[in-house]
Amino acid sequence: MRTVIFTSGERSSIEMAGRTISGFKRLGLRRGFDIDVIKAAGQLRDDRGFGLLLSAMQSEAQSALLCPAEQVPSELPEDTRMAIIQRRLKSSDCIVSEGGYTRLKSGSVVACQHVLRRAQMLRVRRDLRVREVTLDPESMLLSVERGESAACVLPSYEFQLFEFAGKGNLRASELPLDYFVPAAGQGAFVLLTRDVEFPERAVRRMDDQQTRREITIERKVVNKLSPASGVPLGVNCTSFGSGYRLHVQLLSSDGALERKISADIAGKESLSEPLSRFRDDTSRRLLNRIK
């Protein structure tokens, strides 16, 4: 019996699919695996792209889907589950430039992959020309090396998985969490399944419980706030002991309006109180998409 693992064409997703297969083999799972790479406009980073991956998995009897957790919608089809959540990589973002975002010249072009990153960059540097693009990470880096863009913003895990050798003075600088809260689930990769039942023992040993807890909380925050589609919302949870630190950042699409919270929450405390305060203090303009 062979299992097909569908994933996108981004190097990070292919790498994590390979690590998943290697993990199963180390645990003695006796079945064959194939990786089926599906490419689409924007490297499957939007809702349509995830739908294509999900449709591919649903059309194949023995199959699974490997993708970044931030791509997974808050509501999954009833017959689909997150079987394995791998240990989280860095959840932050990085900017590739010659001197970080503070040293960019006014009017410089900055390429971002996501509406959230675009809004965050405009929040701190309204004098920049920030563009949301549908290029894959490698193409974004090439555009900076060629001088087509002065900088680009990418997930830090892209540089954690692969060695980055910048051209000339280009460097990858991690962006501060105070201003650049990542998307919910960022840095985690998940294996979604429908019909395939992996042995429970193998699933338990492959699953990282701390990461599962963190992204479960992040997804719960997104569900509770229920922003309109496309609203720039960053949510990040970091565990410590039995508690966790929660960062939430909600922006208008142009970065002009912002509401954020940072809270340490004990293990037995509920999310309800900090999120209720957040909603009460948040302009309704931020909870609806601003054109």
PDB file of C-alpha atoms in Angstrom:
ATOM      1  CA  MET A   1       0.000   0.000   0.000  1.00  0.00           C
ATOM      2  CA  ARG A   2       1.236   3.472  -0.920  1.00  0.00           C
ATOM      3  CA  THR A   3       0.134   6.831   0.451  1.00  0.00           C
ATOM      4  CA  VAL A   4       0.289  10.045  -1.578  1.00  0.00           C
ATOM      5  CA  ILE A   5       1.178  13.211   0.336  1.00  0.00           C
ATOM      6  CA  PHE A   6       0.035  16.306  -1.536  1.00  0.00           C
ATOM      7  CA  THR A   7       1.852  19.579  -0.948  1.00  0.00           C
ATOM      8  CA  SER A   8       2.679  22.870  -2.662  1.00  0.00           C
ATOM      9  CA  GLY A   9       5.749  23.588  -4.749  1.00  0.00           C
ATOM     10  CA  GLU A  10       7.483  25.717  -2.116  1.00  0.00           C
ATOM     11  CA  ARG A  11      10.783  24.262  -0.978  1.00  0.00           C
ATOM     12  CA  SER A  12       9.805  24.458   2.701  1.00  0.00           C
ATOM     13  CA  SER A  13       6.641  22.393   2.185  1.00  0.00           C
ATOM     14  CA  ILE A  14       8.476  19.764   0.131  1.00  0.00           C
ATOM     15  CA  GLU A  15      11.209  19.594   2.786  1.00  0.00           C
ATOM     16  CA  MET A  16       8.674  19.109   5.605  1.00  0.00           C
ATOM     17  CA  ALA A  17       6.801  16.462   3.610  1.00  0.00           C
ATOM     18  CA  GLY A  18      10.092  14.602   3.261  1.00  0.00           C
ATOM     19  CA  ARG A  19      10.756  14.911   6.998  1.00  0.00           C
ATOM     20  CA  THR A  20       7.285  13.529   7.723  1.00  0.00           C
ATOM     21  CA  ILE A  21       7.929  10.478   5.571  1.00  0.00           C
ATOM     22  CA  SER A  22      11.345   9.958   7.186  1.00  0.00           C
ATOM     23  CA  GLY A  23       9.684  10.149  10.614  1.00  0.00           C
ATOM     24  CA  PHE A  24       7.177   7.457   9.704  1.00  0.00           C
ATOM     25  CA  LYS A  25       9.940   5.222   8.375  1.00  0.00           C
ATOM     26  CA  ARG A  26      11.989   5.635  11.568  1.00  0.00           C
ATOM     27  CA  LEU A  27       8.941   4.462  13.507  1.00  0.00           C
ATOM     28  CA  GLY A  28       8.769   1.347  11.342  1.00  0.00           C
ATOM     29  CA  LEU A  29       5.626   2.224   9.371  1.00  0.00           C
ATOM     30  CA  ARG A  30       5.601  -0.302   6.536  1.00  0.00           C
ATOM     31  CA  ARG A  31       4.008   1.436   3.610  1.00  0.00           C
ATOM     32  CA  GLY A  32       5.256   3.342   0.627  1.00  0.00           C
ATOM     33  CA  PHE A  33       4.953   7.111   0.235  1.00  0.00           C
ATOM     34  CA  ASP A  34       4.891   9.440  -2.747  1.00  0.00           C
ATOM     35  CA  ILE A  35       5.013  13.245  -2.689  1.00  0.00           C
ATOM     36  CA  ASP A  36       2.735  14.900  -5.237  1.00  0.00           C
ATOM     37  CA  VAL A  37       3.593  18.567  -5.751  1.00  0.00           C
ATOM     38  CA  ILE A  38       0.742  20.792  -6.891  1.00  0.00           C
ATOM     39  CA  LYS A  39       1.546  24.292  -8.062  1.00  0.00           C
ATOM     40  CA  ALA A  40      -0.843  27.180  -8.632  1.00  0.00           C
ATOM     41  CA  ALA A  41      -0.757  30.963  -8.850  1.00  0.00           C
ATOM     42  CA  GLY A  42       0.631  32.397  -5.623  1.00  0.00           C
ATOM     43  CA  GLN A  43       2.153  29.046  -4.672  1.00  0.00           C
ATOM     44  CA  LEU A  44      -1.126  27.978  -3.053  1.00  0.00           C
ATOM     45  CA  ARG A  45      -0.900  30.636  -0.333  1.00  0.00           C
ATOM     46  CA  ASP A  46      -4.471  31.874  -0.691  1.00  0.00           C
ATOM     47  CA  ASP A  47      -7.832  30.254   0.091  1.00  0.00           C
ATOM     48  CA  ARG A  48      -8.216  29.097  -3.494  1.00  0.00           C
ATOM     49  CA  GLY A  49      -4.821  27.413  -3.370  1.00  0.00           C
ATOM     50  CA  PHE A  50      -5.645  25.520  -0.191  1.00  0.00           C
ATOM     51  CA  GLY A  51      -8.914  24.436  -1.803  1.00  0.00           C
ATOM     52  CA  LEU A  52      -6.972  22.941  -4.706  1.00  0.00           C
ATOM     53  CA  LEU A  53      -4.769  20.951  -2.332  1.00  0.00           C
ATOM     54  CA  LEU A  54      -7.766  19.777  -0.320  1.00  0.00           C
ATOM     55  CA  SER A  55      -9.609  18.710  -3.485  1.00  0.00           C
ATOM     56  CA  ALA A  56      -6.566  16.711  -4.595  1.00  0.00           C
ATOM     57  CA  MET A  57      -6.485  14.881  -1.260  1.00  0.00           C
ATOM     58  CA  GLN A  58     -10.228  14.221  -1.345  1.00  0.00           C
ATOM     59  CA  SER A  59      -9.993  12.755  -4.844  1.00  0.00           C
ATOM     60  CA  GLU A  60      -7.317  10.210  -3.913  1.00  0.00           C
ATOM     61  CA  ALA A  61      -8.248   7.241  -1.719  1.00  0.00           C
ATOM     62  CA  GLN A  62      -4.916   6.757   0.066  1.00  0.00           C
ATOM     63  CA  SER A  63      -3.660  10.294   0.543  1.00  0.00           C
ATOM     64  CA  ALA A  64      -2.822  13.094   2.972  1.00  0.00           C
ATOM     65  CA  LEU A  65      -2.053  16.812   2.759  1.00  0.00           C
ATOM     66  CA  LEU A  66       1.042  18.535   4.162  1.00  0.00           C
ATOM     67  CA  CYS A  67       0.922  22.325   4.441  1.00  0.00           C
ATOM     68  CA  PRO A  68       1.843  25.257   6.708  1.00  0.00           C
ATOM     69  CA  ALA A  69      -0.641  25.597   9.572  1.00  0.00           C
ATOM     70  CA  GLU A  70      -1.358  29.256   8.712  1.00  0.00           C
ATOM     71  CA  GLN A  71      -2.921  28.055   5.439  1.00  0.00           C
ATOM     72  CA  VAL A  72      -5.438  25.823   7.199  1.00  0.00           C
ATOM     73  CA  PRO A  73      -8.854  27.531   7.554  1.00  0.00           C
ATOM     74  CA  SER A  74     -10.470  27.752  10.976  1.00  0.00           C
ATOM     75  CA  GLU A  75     -13.218  25.339   9.888  1.00  0.00           C
ATOM     76  CA  LEU A  76     -12.230  22.068   8.238  1.00  0.00           C
ATOM     77  CA  PRO A  77     -14.586  19.661   6.439  1.00  0.00           C
ATOM     78  CA  GLU A  78     -16.087  17.137   8.852  1.00  0.00           C
ATOM     79  CA  ASP A  79     -14.142  14.229   7.371  1.00  0.00           C
ATOM     80  CA  THR A  80     -10.782  16.035   7.531  1.00  0.00           C
ATOM     81  CA  ARG A  81      -8.554  16.210  10.588  1.00  0.00           C
ATOM     82  CA  MET A  82      -5.136  17.542  11.550  1.00  0.00           C
ATOM     83  CA  ALA A  83      -3.478  14.213  12.224  1.00  0.00           C
ATOM     84  CA  ILE A  84       0.054  15.411  12.917  1.00  0.00           C
ATOM     85  CA  ILE A  85       1.437  18.784  13.918  1.00  0.00           C
ATOM     86  CA  GLN A  86       5.204  18.871  13.677  1.00  0.00           C
ATOM     87  CA  ARG A  87       7.476  20.740  16.078  1.00  0.00           C
ATOM     88  CA  ARG A  88       7.164  24.420  15.394  1.00  0.00           C
ATOM     89  CA  LEU A  89       9.912  26.245  13.572  1.00  0.00           C
ATOM     90  CA  LYS A  90      10.397  29.991  14.047  1.00  0.00           C
ATOM     91  CA  SER A  91       7.037  31.749  13.925  1.00  0.00           C
ATOM     92  CA  SER A  92       8.435  35.227  13.243  1.00  0.00           C
ATOM     93  CA  ASP A  93       8.983  37.074   9.958  1.00  0.00           C
ATOM     94  CA  CYS A  94      12.256  38.270   8.421  1.00  0.00           C
ATOM     95  CA  ILE A  95      13.046  41.148   6.103  1.00  0.00           C
ATOM     96  CA  VAL A  96      15.741  40.656   3.487  1.00  0.00           C
ATOM     97  CA  SER A  97      17.465  43.950   2.759  1.00  0.00           C
ATOM     98  CA  GLU A  98      20.777  45.766   3.143  1.00  0.00           C
ATOM     99  CA  GLY A  99      20.020  47.149   6.596  1.00  0.00           C
ATOM    100  CA  GLY A 100      16.649  46.195   8.058  1.00  0.00           C
ATOM    101  CA  TYR A 101      13.362  48.041   7.651  1.00  0.00           C
ATOM    102  CA  THR A 102      14.452  51.137   9.584  1.00  0.00           C
ATOM    103  CA  ARG A 103      17.273  51.940   7.130  1.00  0.00           C
ATOM    104  CA  LEU A 104      15.327  51.642   3.879  1.00  0.00           C
ATOM    105  CA  LYS A 105      15.196  54.835   1.833  1.00  0.00           C
ATOM    106  CA  SER A 106      11.846  56.587   1.533  1.00  0.00           C
ATOM    107  CA  GLY A 107       9.966  55.322  -1.527  1.00  0.00           C
ATOM    108  CA  SER A 108      11.762  51.963  -1.552  1.00  0.00           C
ATOM    109  CA  VAL A 109       9.795  49.004  -2.909  1.00  0.00           C
ATOM    110  CA  VAL A 110       9.164  46.212  -0.406  1.00  0.00           C
ATOM    111  CA  ALA A 111       7.565  42.930  -1.558  1.00  0.00           C
ATOM    112  CA  CYS A 112       5.325  41.019   0.872  1.00  0.00           C
ATOM    113  CA  GLN A 113       3.536  37.712   0.420  1.00  0.00           C
ATOM    114  CA  HIS A 114       0.553  38.433   2.651  1.00  0.00           C
ATOM    115  CA  VAL A 115      -1.873  41.292   3.362  1.00  0.00           C
ATOM    116  CA  LEU A 116      -0.877  41.115   7.057  1.00  0.00           C
ATOM    117  CA  ARG A 117       2.813  41.722   6.310  1.00  0.00           C
ATOM    118  CA  ARG A 118       1.938  44.561   3.959  1.00  0.00           C
ATOM    119  CA  ALA A 119      -0.215  46.292   6.602  1.00  0.00           C
ATOM    120  CA  GLN A 120       2.444  45.828   9.287  1.00  0.00           C
ATOM    121  CA  MET A 121       5.184  47.303   7.105  1.00  0.00           C
ATOM    122  CA  LEU A 122       2.979  50.285   6.230  1.00  0.00           C
ATOM    123  CA  ARG A 123       2.247  50.726   9.928  1.00  0.00           C
ATOM    124  CA  VAL A 124       5.925  51.312  10.736  1.00  0.00           C
ATOM    125  CA  ARG A 125       7.033  52.889   7.411  1.00  0.00           C
ATOM    126  CA  ARG A 126       4.242  54.665   5.581  1.00  0.00           C
ATOM    127  CA  ASP A 127       6.812  56.242   3.267  1.00  0.00           C
ATOM    128  CA  LEU A 128       7.630  52.897   1.614  1.00  0.00           C
ATOM    129  CA  ARG A 129       6.003  51.399  -1.481  1.00  0.00           C
ATOM    130  CA  VAL A 130       4.833  48.079  -0.054  1.00  0.00           C
ATOM    131  CA  ARG A 131       3.476  45.584  -2.557  1.00  0.00           C
ATOM    132  CA  GLU A 132       1.585  42.360  -1.926  1.00  0.00           C
ATOM    133  CA  VAL A 133       2.877  39.793  -4.418  1.00  0.00           C
ATOM    134  CA  THR A 134       2.077  36.191  -5.367  1.00  0.00           C
ATOM    135  CA  LEU A 135       5.675  35.115  -5.932  1.00  0.00           C
ATOM    136  CA  ASP A 136       7.216  32.115  -4.199  1.00  0.00           C
ATOM    137  CA  PRO A 137      10.010  32.844  -1.654  1.00  0.00           C
ATOM    138  CA  GLU A 138      12.843  32.032  -4.066  1.00  0.00           C
ATOM    139  CA  SER A 139      11.455  34.410  -6.700  1.00  0.00           C
ATOM    140  CA  MET A 140      11.035  37.134  -4.057  1.00  0.00           C
ATOM    141  CA  LEU A 141      14.674  36.783  -3.021  1.00  0.00           C
ATOM    142  CA  LEU A 142      15.772  36.931  -6.653  1.00  0.00           C
ATOM    143  CA  SER A 143      13.803  40.147  -7.150  1.00  0.00           C
ATOM    144  CA  VAL A 144      15.764  41.745  -4.297  1.00  0.00           C
ATOM    145  CA  GLU A 145      19.100  40.435  -5.550  1.00  0.00           C
ATOM    146  CA  ARG A 146      18.328  41.870  -9.000  1.00  0.00           C
ATOM    147  CA  GLY A 147      17.357  45.232  -7.542  1.00  0.00           C
ATOM    148  CA  GLU A 148      13.700  44.979  -8.623  1.00  0.00           C
ATOM    149  CA  SER A 149      12.722  45.396  -4.958  1.00  0.00           C
ATOM    150  CA  ALA A 150      14.720  46.980  -2.148  1.00  0.00           C
ATOM    151  CA  ALA A 151      13.520  44.340   0.323  1.00  0.00           C
ATOM    152  CA  CYS A 152      11.118  41.453   0.814  1.00  0.00           C
ATOM    153  CA  VAL A 153       9.387  40.045   3.884  1.00  0.00           C
ATOM    154  CA  LEU A 154       9.220  36.276   4.368  1.00  0.00           C
ATOM    155  CA  PRO A 155       8.543  33.780   7.175  1.00  0.00           C
ATOM    156  CA  SER A 156      11.668  33.146   9.255  1.00  0.00           C
ATOM    157  CA  TYR A 157      11.315  29.392   8.843  1.00  0.00           C
ATOM    158  CA  GLU A 158      12.266  29.770   5.170  1.00  0.00           C
ATOM    159  CA  PHE A 159      15.760  30.708   6.390  1.00  0.00           C
ATOM    160  CA  GLN A 160      15.728  28.204   9.250  1.00  0.00           C
ATOM    161  CA  LEU A 161      15.196  25.304   6.840  1.00  0.00           C
ATOM    162  CA  PHE A 162      17.602  26.446   4.142  1.00  0.00           C
ATOM    163  CA  GLU A 163      20.914  28.229   4.181  1.00  0.00           C
ATOM    164  CA  PHE A 164      20.567  31.746   2.801  1.00  0.00           C
ATOM    165  CA  ALA A 165      23.599  33.334   1.180  1.00  0.00           C
ATOM    166  CA  GLY A 166      22.625  36.885   0.320  1.00  0.00           C
ATOM    167  CA  LYS A 167      24.156  38.718  -2.591  1.00  0.00           C
ATOM    168  CA  GLY A 168      26.439  41.582  -1.632  1.00  0.00           C
ATOM    169  CA  ASN A 169      25.234  43.267   1.575  1.00  0.00           C
ATOM    170  CA  LEU A 170      21.824  41.584   1.702  1.00  0.00           C
ATOM    171  CA  ARG A 171      20.912  40.099   5.079  1.00  0.00           C
ATOM    172  CA  ALA A 172      17.868  38.411   6.605  1.00  0.00           C
ATOM    173  CA  SER A 173      16.869  40.309   9.777  1.00  0.00           C
ATOM    174  CA  GLU A 174      14.194  39.014  12.133  1.00  0.00           C
ATOM    175  CA  LEU A 175      11.317  41.468  12.606  1.00  0.00           C
ATOM    176  CA  PRO A 176      10.320  42.437  16.192  1.00  0.00           C
ATOM    177  CA  LEU A 177       7.192  40.782  17.559  1.00  0.00           C
ATOM    178  CA  ASP A 178       6.014  44.087  19.054  1.00  0.00           C
ATOM    179  CA  TYR A 179       5.251  45.410  15.552  1.00  0.00           C
ATOM    180  CA  PHE A 180       5.092  42.280  13.403  1.00  0.00           C
ATOM    181  CA  VAL A 181       2.862  39.657  15.017  1.00  0.00           C
ATOM    182  CA  PRO A 182       2.835  36.629  12.671  1.00  0.00           C
ATOM    183  CA  ALA A 183      -0.229  34.917  11.265  1.00  0.00           C
ATOM    184  CA  ALA A 184      -1.935  32.288  13.412  1.00  0.00           C
ATOM    185  CA  GLY A 185      -0.200  28.938  12.979  1.00  0.00           C
ATOM    186  CA  GLN A 186       2.914  30.359  11.334  1.00  0.00           C
ATOM    187  CA  GLY A 187       6.008  28.201  11.704  1.00  0.00           C
ATOM    188  CA  ALA A 188       4.059  24.956  12.140  1.00  0.00           C
ATOM    189  CA  PHE A 189       3.463  22.346   9.457  1.00  0.00           C
ATOM    190  CA  VAL A 190       0.519  19.966   9.677  1.00  0.00           C
ATOM    191  CA  LEU A 191      -0.479  16.715   8.040  1.00  0.00           C
ATOM    192  CA  LEU A 192      -4.171  16.572   7.216  1.00  0.00           C
ATOM    193  CA  THR A 193      -5.843  13.256   6.492  1.00  0.00           C
ATOM    194  CA  ARG A 194      -9.255  12.042   5.419  1.00  0.00           C
ATOM    195  CA  ASP A 195      -9.451   8.322   4.686  1.00  0.00           C
ATOM    196  CA  VAL A 196      -5.943   7.204   5.577  1.00  0.00           C
ATOM    197  CA  GLU A 197      -5.672   5.947   9.132  1.00  0.00           C
ATOM    198  CA  PHE A 198      -2.102   5.963  10.364  1.00  0.00           C
ATOM    199  CA  PRO A 199      -1.351   3.766  13.390  1.00  0.00           C
ATOM    200  CA  GLU A 200      -2.271   5.715  16.532  1.00  0.00           C
ATOM    201  CA  ARG A 201       1.077   4.999  18.155  1.00  0.00           C
ATOM    202  CA  ALA A 202       2.967   6.473  15.186  1.00  0.00           C
ATOM    203  CA  VAL A 203       0.709   9.543  15.126  1.00  0.00           C
ATOM    204  CA  ARG A 204       1.216  10.184  18.865  1.00  0.00           C
ATOM    205  CA  ARG A 205       4.992   9.925  18.562  1.00  0.00           C
ATOM    206  CA  MET A 206       5.137  12.202  15.514  1.00  0.00           C
ATOM    207  CA  ASP A 207       2.826  14.848  16.992  1.00  0.00           C
ATOM    208  CA  ASP A 208       4.312  17.752  18.959  1.00  0.00           C
ATOM    209  CA  GLN A 209       1.892  18.522  21.798  1.00  0.00           C
ATOM    210  CA  GLN A 210       3.307  21.942  22.685  1.00  0.00           C
ATOM    211  CA  THR A 211       2.964  23.124  19.094  1.00  0.00           C
ATOM    212  CA  ARG A 212      -0.531  21.639  18.865  1.00  0.00           C
ATOM    213  CA  ARG A 213      -1.532  23.548  22.000  1.00  0.00           C
ATOM    214  CA  GLU A 214      -0.098  26.836  20.725  1.00  0.00           C
ATOM    215  CA  ILE A 215      -1.723  26.763  17.309  1.00  0.00           C
ATOM    216  CA  THR A 216      -5.008  25.493  18.781  1.00  0.00           C
ATOM    217  CA  ILE A 217      -5.104  28.626  20.968  1.00  0.00           C
ATOM    218  CA  GLU A 218      -4.188  30.824  17.995  1.00  0.00           C
ATOM    219  CA  ARG A 219      -6.960  29.319  15.868  1.00  0.00           C
ATOM    220  CA  LYS A 220      -9.400  29.756  18.760  1.00  0.00           C
ATOM    221  CA  VAL A 221      -8.536  33.477  18.934  1.00  0.00           C
ATOM    222  CA  VAL A 222      -9.215  33.849  15.203  1.00  0.00           C
ATOM    223  CA  ASN A 223     -12.565  32.082  15.623  1.00  0.00           C
ATOM    224  CA  LYS A 224     -13.573  34.259  18.569  1.00  0.00           C
ATOM    225  CA  LEU A 225     -12.678  37.524  16.844  1.00  0.00           C
ATOM    226  CA  SER A 226     -14.269  36.397  13.552  1.00  0.00           C
ATOM    227  CA  PRO A 227     -12.767  39.124  11.346  1.00  0.00           C
ATOM    228  CA  ALA A 228     -13.986  39.503   7.788  1.00  0.00           C
ATOM    229  CA  SER A 229     -11.992  37.708   5.110  1.00  0.00           C
ATOM    230  CA  GLY A 230      -8.741  39.496   4.299  1.00  0.00           C
ATOM    231  CA  VAL A 231      -8.540  41.551   7.500  1.00  0.00           C
ATOM    232  CA  PRO A 232      -4.864  41.758   8.637  1.00  0.00           C
ATOM    233  CA  LEU A 233      -4.842  39.827  11.906  1.00  0.00           C
ATOM    234  CA  GLY A 234      -1.706  38.520  13.618  1.00  0.00           C
ATOM    235  CA  VAL A 235      -1.961  36.014  16.472  1.00  0.00           C
ATOM    236  CA  ASN A 236       0.963  34.381  18.260  1.00  0.00           C
ATOM    237  CA  CYS A 237       0.995  32.084  21.298  1.00  0.00           C
ATOM    238  CA  THR A 238       4.170  31.033  23.123  1.00  0.00           C
ATOM    239  CA  SER A 239       4.006  28.435  25.890  1.00  0.00           C
ATOM    240  CA  PHE A 240       5.832  28.777  29.202  1.00  0.00           C
ATOM    241  CA  GLY A 241       5.255  26.190  31.901  1.00  0.00           C
ATOM    242  CA  SER A 242       1.520  25.621  32.236  1.00  0.00           C
ATOM    243  CA  GLY A 243       0.718  29.104  30.891  1.00  0.00           C
ATOM    244  CA  TYR A 244       1.314  30.997  27.699  1.00  0.00           C
ATOM    245  CA  ARG A 245       2.005  34.463  26.315  1.00  0.00           C
ATOM    246  CA  LEU A 246      -0.482  35.742  23.766  1.00  0.00           C
ATOM    247  CA  HIS A 247       0.102  38.518  21.212  1.00  0.00           C
ATOM    248  CA  VAL A 248      -2.759  39.769  19.029  1.00  0.00           C
ATOM    249  CA  GLN A 249      -2.477  42.535  16.429  1.00  0.00           C
ATOM    250  CA  LEU A 250      -5.368  43.748  14.305  1.00  0.00           C
ATOM    251  CA  LEU A 251      -4.757  46.281  11.538  1.00  0.00           C
ATOM    252  CA  SER A 252      -6.547  48.102   8.779  1.00  0.00           C
ATOM    253  CA  SER A 253      -5.365  47.068   5.322  1.00  0.00           C
ATOM    254  CA  ASP A 254      -3.381  50.299   4.931  1.00  0.00           C
ATOM    255  CA  GLY A 255      -1.795  50.031   8.385  1.00  0.00           C
ATOM    256  CA  ALA A 256      -3.334  53.311   9.549  1.00  0.00           C
ATOM    257  CA  LEU A 257      -5.401  51.776  12.368  1.00  0.00           C
ATOM    258  CA  GLU A 258      -4.120  49.289  14.899  1.00  0.00           C
ATOM    259  CA  ARG A 259      -5.262  47.503  18.021  1.00  0.00           C
ATOM    260  CA  LYS A 260      -3.046  45.016  19.843  1.00  0.00           C
ATOM    261  CA  ILE A 261      -2.692  43.179  23.126  1.00  0.00           C
ATOM    262  CA  SER A 262       0.078  41.233  24.823  1.00  0.00           C
ATOM    263  CA  ALA A 263      -0.977  39.152  27.798  1.00  0.00           C
ATOM    264  CA  ASP A 264       0.471  36.407  29.994  1.00  0.00           C
ATOM    265  CA  ILE A 265      -2.258  33.872  30.717  1.00  0.00           C
ATOM    266  CA  ALA A 266      -1.985  31.239  33.453  1.00  0.00           C
ATOM    267  CA  GLY A 267      -2.807  27.652  32.628  1.00  0.00           C
ATOM    268  CA  LYS A 268      -6.274  27.712  34.211  1.00  0.00           C
ATOM    269  CA  GLU A 269      -7.265  31.187  33.028  1.00  0.00           C
ATOM    270  CA  SER A 270      -9.687  31.627  30.164  1.00  0.00           C
ATOM    271  CA  LEU A 271      -9.147  33.460  26.901  1.00  0.00           C
ATOM    272  CA  SER A 272     -12.546  35.078  27.298  1.00  0.00           C
ATOM    273  CA  GLU A 273     -11.542  38.033  29.492  1.00  0.00           C
ATOM    274  CA  PRO A 274      -8.594  39.395  27.468  1.00  0.00           C
ATOM    275  CA  LEU A 275     -10.436  38.828  24.191  1.00  0.00           C
ATOM    276  CA  SER A 276     -13.596  40.490  25.515  1.00  0.00           C
ATOM    277  CA  ARG A 277     -11.545  43.565  26.438  1.00  0.00           C
ATOM    278  CA  PHE A 278      -9.908  43.451  23.040  1.00  0.00           C
ATOM    279  CA  ARG A 279     -13.259  43.360  21.222  1.00  0.00           C
ATOM    280  CA  ASP A 280     -14.732  46.094  23.415  1.00  0.00           C
ATOM    281  CA  ASP A 281     -11.815  48.421  22.680  1.00  0.00           C
ATOM    282  CA  THR A 282     -11.594  47.623  18.977  1.00  0.00           C
ATOM    283  CA  SER A 283     -13.199  49.869  16.424  1.00  0.00           C
ATOM    284  CA  ARG A 284     -15.731  48.007  14.294  1.00  0.00           C
ATOM    285  CA  ARG A 285     -13.875  49.454  11.321  1.00  0.00           C
ATOM    286  CA  LEU A 286     -11.074  47.018  12.079  1.00  0.00           C
ATOM    287  CA  LEU A 287     -13.339  43.984  12.208  1.00  0.00           C
ATOM    288  CA  ASN A 288     -14.588  44.648   8.668  1.00  0.00           C
ATOM    289  CA  ARG A 289     -12.455  44.718   5.600  1.00  0.00           C
ATOM    290  CA  ILE A 290     -11.264  48.223   4.733  1.00  0.00           C
ATOM    291  CA  LYS A 291     -10.898  48.784   1.021  1.00  0.00           C
TER     292      LYS A 291
END
